[in-house]
Amino acid sequence: MEITVPDQTILQMLQKNSRERLETIAYETGLSVATVQRRIRAMKDAGVIQRDSAVLSPGALGYRMTFMILVELERERIDQLDAFKRKVCADDQIQQCYYITGEADFALVALARDMDDYQLLTQRLFFDDSNVKRFRTSVVMDRTKASMDVPLTRYD
């Protein structure tokens, strides 16, 4: 799907507020409300817009600690990689999971209520998995920036 200049404006507005009024988007893009609706539907169908979601505060919900975890697996067969991916994707405390190059195989971002909660997470995901060779954890001291926004270059 080719992303036009009006599409970029639509995407920028929706990244800031996924509940932005169609009339406001139409005004900003110079398109009709019906055209904006069609463009949004087309971008959803094409997978450009993956989902609408609310951004929640982990601290307000009792998750006061964030961890960056590098995981190294013992063996990297496809079935074992897939099993590890499924396990971390199914765990609600894992916010992000990346299969990476370098010394580690995966980089995870995880939440925990406290250190006891984190210890339970490590037992569940790492110590109980014979294919996890080692993991290294860094505690996040300050959430300086947390965003999933994709940069959009305008071609005016």
Coordinates of C-alpha atoms in Angstrom, one line a residue:
M1 CA 0.0 0.0 0.0
E2 CA 1.3 3.4 -0.9
I3 CA 1.2 5.9 2.0
T4 CA 0.2 9.3 0.7
V5 CA 0.8 12.7 2.4
P6 CA -2.8 12.7 3.8
D7 CA -2.3 9.2 5.0
Q8 CA 0.8 10.3 6.9
T9 CA -1.2 13.0 8.6
I10 CA -3.9 10.6 9.5
L11 CA -1.3 8.2 11.0
Q12 CA 0.5 11.0 12.9
M13 CA -2.8 12.0 14.5
L14 CA -3.9 8.5 15.3
Q15 CA -0.5 7.7 16.9
K16 CA -1.0 10.7 19.3
N17 CA -4.7 9.8 19.9
S18 CA -6.2 6.7 18.5
R19 CA -9.7 8.1 19.3
E20 CA -9.2 11.3 17.4
R21 CA -12.5 12.5 15.9
L22 CA -12.9 11.8 12.2
E23 CA -14.0 15.4 11.7
T24 CA -10.8 16.7 13.1
I25 CA -8.7 14.4 11.0
A26 CA -10.8 15.4 7.9
Y27 CA -10.2 19.1 8.7
E28 CA -6.4 18.6 9.1
T29 CA -6.1 16.5 5.9
G30 CA -8.5 18.4 3.7
L31 CA -10.4 15.2 3.0
S32 CA -14.0 14.3 3.6
V33 CA -15.0 12.3 6.7
A34 CA -16.0 9.4 4.4
T35 CA -12.6 9.5 2.7
V36 CA -10.8 9.5 6.0
Q37 CA -12.9 6.5 7.1
R38 CA -12.0 4.6 3.9
R39 CA -8.3 5.5 4.3
I40 CA -8.2 4.3 7.9
R41 CA -10.0 1.0 7.0
A42 CA -7.6 0.5 4.0
M43 CA -4.6 1.0 6.3
K44 CA -6.0 -1.4 8.9
D45 CA -6.7 -4.0 6.2
A46 CA -3.2 -3.6 4.8
G47 CA -1.7 -4.0 8.3
V48 CA -0.3 -0.5 8.5
I49 CA -2.5 0.1 11.5
Q50 CA -2.2 -3.0 13.7
R51 CA -4.6 -2.1 16.5
D52 CA -6.1 0.6 18.6
S53 CA -5.0 0.6 22.3
A54 CA -4.9 2.5 25.5
V55 CA -1.6 3.4 27.1
L56 CA -1.7 2.3 30.8
S57 CA 0.5 3.5 33.6
P58 CA 2.4 0.4 35.1
G59 CA 3.0 2.2 38.4
A60 CA -0.7 3.1 38.8
L61 CA -1.5 -0.6 38.4
G62 CA 1.0 -1.8 41.0
Y63 CA 3.9 -2.6 38.6
R64 CA 6.6 -0.4 40.2
M65 CA 9.6 -2.2 38.6
T66 CA 10.7 -2.5 35.0
F67 CA 13.5 -4.9 33.9
M68 CA 15.6 -5.2 30.7
I69 CA 16.6 -8.9 30.4
L70 CA 19.0 -10.5 27.9
V71 CA 18.5 -14.2 27.5
E72 CA 20.9 -16.7 26.0
L73 CA 19.6 -20.1 25.0
E74 CA 21.5 -23.4 25.1
R75 CA 20.3 -24.5 21.7
E76 CA 18.8 -22.5 18.8
R77 CA 16.8 -25.0 16.9
I78 CA 13.7 -23.5 15.3
D79 CA 11.3 -25.5 17.5
Q80 CA 13.1 -24.4 20.6
L81 CA 13.2 -20.8 19.5
D82 CA 9.5 -21.0 18.8
A83 CA 8.7 -22.6 22.1
F84 CA 10.6 -19.8 24.0
K85 CA 8.8 -17.1 21.9
R86 CA 5.4 -18.7 22.7
K87 CA 6.2 -18.8 26.4
V88 CA 7.3 -15.2 26.7
C89 CA 4.5 -14.0 24.5
A90 CA 2.0 -15.7 26.7
D91 CA 3.3 -14.1 29.9
D92 CA 1.5 -10.9 30.8
Q93 CA 4.5 -9.4 32.6
I94 CA 6.6 -9.4 29.4
Q95 CA 5.9 -6.2 27.6
Q96 CA 8.3 -6.6 24.7
C97 CA 10.4 -9.5 23.2
Y98 CA 13.0 -9.2 20.6
Y99 CA 15.0 -12.0 18.9
I100 CA 18.4 -10.4 18.5
T101 CA 21.9 -10.9 17.2
G102 CA 25.0 -10.8 19.4
E103 CA 25.8 -12.5 22.7
A104 CA 22.2 -12.9 23.7
D105 CA 19.4 -14.5 21.7
F106 CA 16.5 -12.4 23.2
A107 CA 16.0 -9.0 24.7
L108 CA 12.9 -8.7 27.0
V109 CA 11.2 -5.8 28.7
A110 CA 9.4 -7.1 31.8
L111 CA 7.3 -5.6 34.6
A112 CA 7.1 -6.7 38.2
R113 CA 5.3 -5.5 41.3
D114 CA 8.5 -6.0 43.4
M115 CA 11.6 -8.2 43.6
D116 CA 9.6 -11.2 44.9
D117 CA 7.3 -10.9 41.9
Y118 CA 10.4 -10.6 39.6
Q119 CA 11.9 -13.7 41.2
L120 CA 8.7 -15.7 40.4
L121 CA 8.9 -14.5 36.8
T122 CA 12.6 -15.7 36.5
Q123 CA 11.6 -19.1 38.0
R124 CA 8.7 -19.4 35.6
L125 CA 10.5 -18.3 32.4
F126 CA 14.2 -19.1 32.9
F127 CA 15.1 -21.4 35.8
D128 CA 12.3 -23.9 34.9
D129 CA 13.5 -23.9 31.2
S130 CA 16.4 -26.3 30.6
N131 CA 17.1 -24.5 27.3
V132 CA 17.9 -21.2 29.0
K133 CA 21.6 -21.1 29.3
R134 CA 21.8 -17.8 31.2
F135 CA 20.1 -14.4 31.5
R136 CA 21.3 -11.0 32.6
T137 CA 19.0 -8.4 34.1
S138 CA 19.2 -4.7 34.4
V139 CA 16.8 -2.8 36.6
V140 CA 15.3 0.3 35.0
M141 CA 16.0 3.3 37.2
D142 CA 13.8 5.8 35.3
R143 CA 11.4 5.4 32.4
T144 CA 12.8 8.3 30.4
K145 CA 10.9 7.5 27.2
A146 CA 8.5 4.7 26.4
S147 CA 7.0 4.8 23.0
M148 CA 5.9 2.5 20.2
D149 CA 5.4 5.4 17.8
V150 CA 6.8 5.0 14.3
P151 CA 8.5 8.0 12.7
L152 CA 6.6 9.3 9.7
T153 CA 8.4 11.3 7.1
R154 CA 6.3 13.8 5.3
Y155 CA 6.8 14.2 1.6
D156 CA 5.3 17.7 1.0

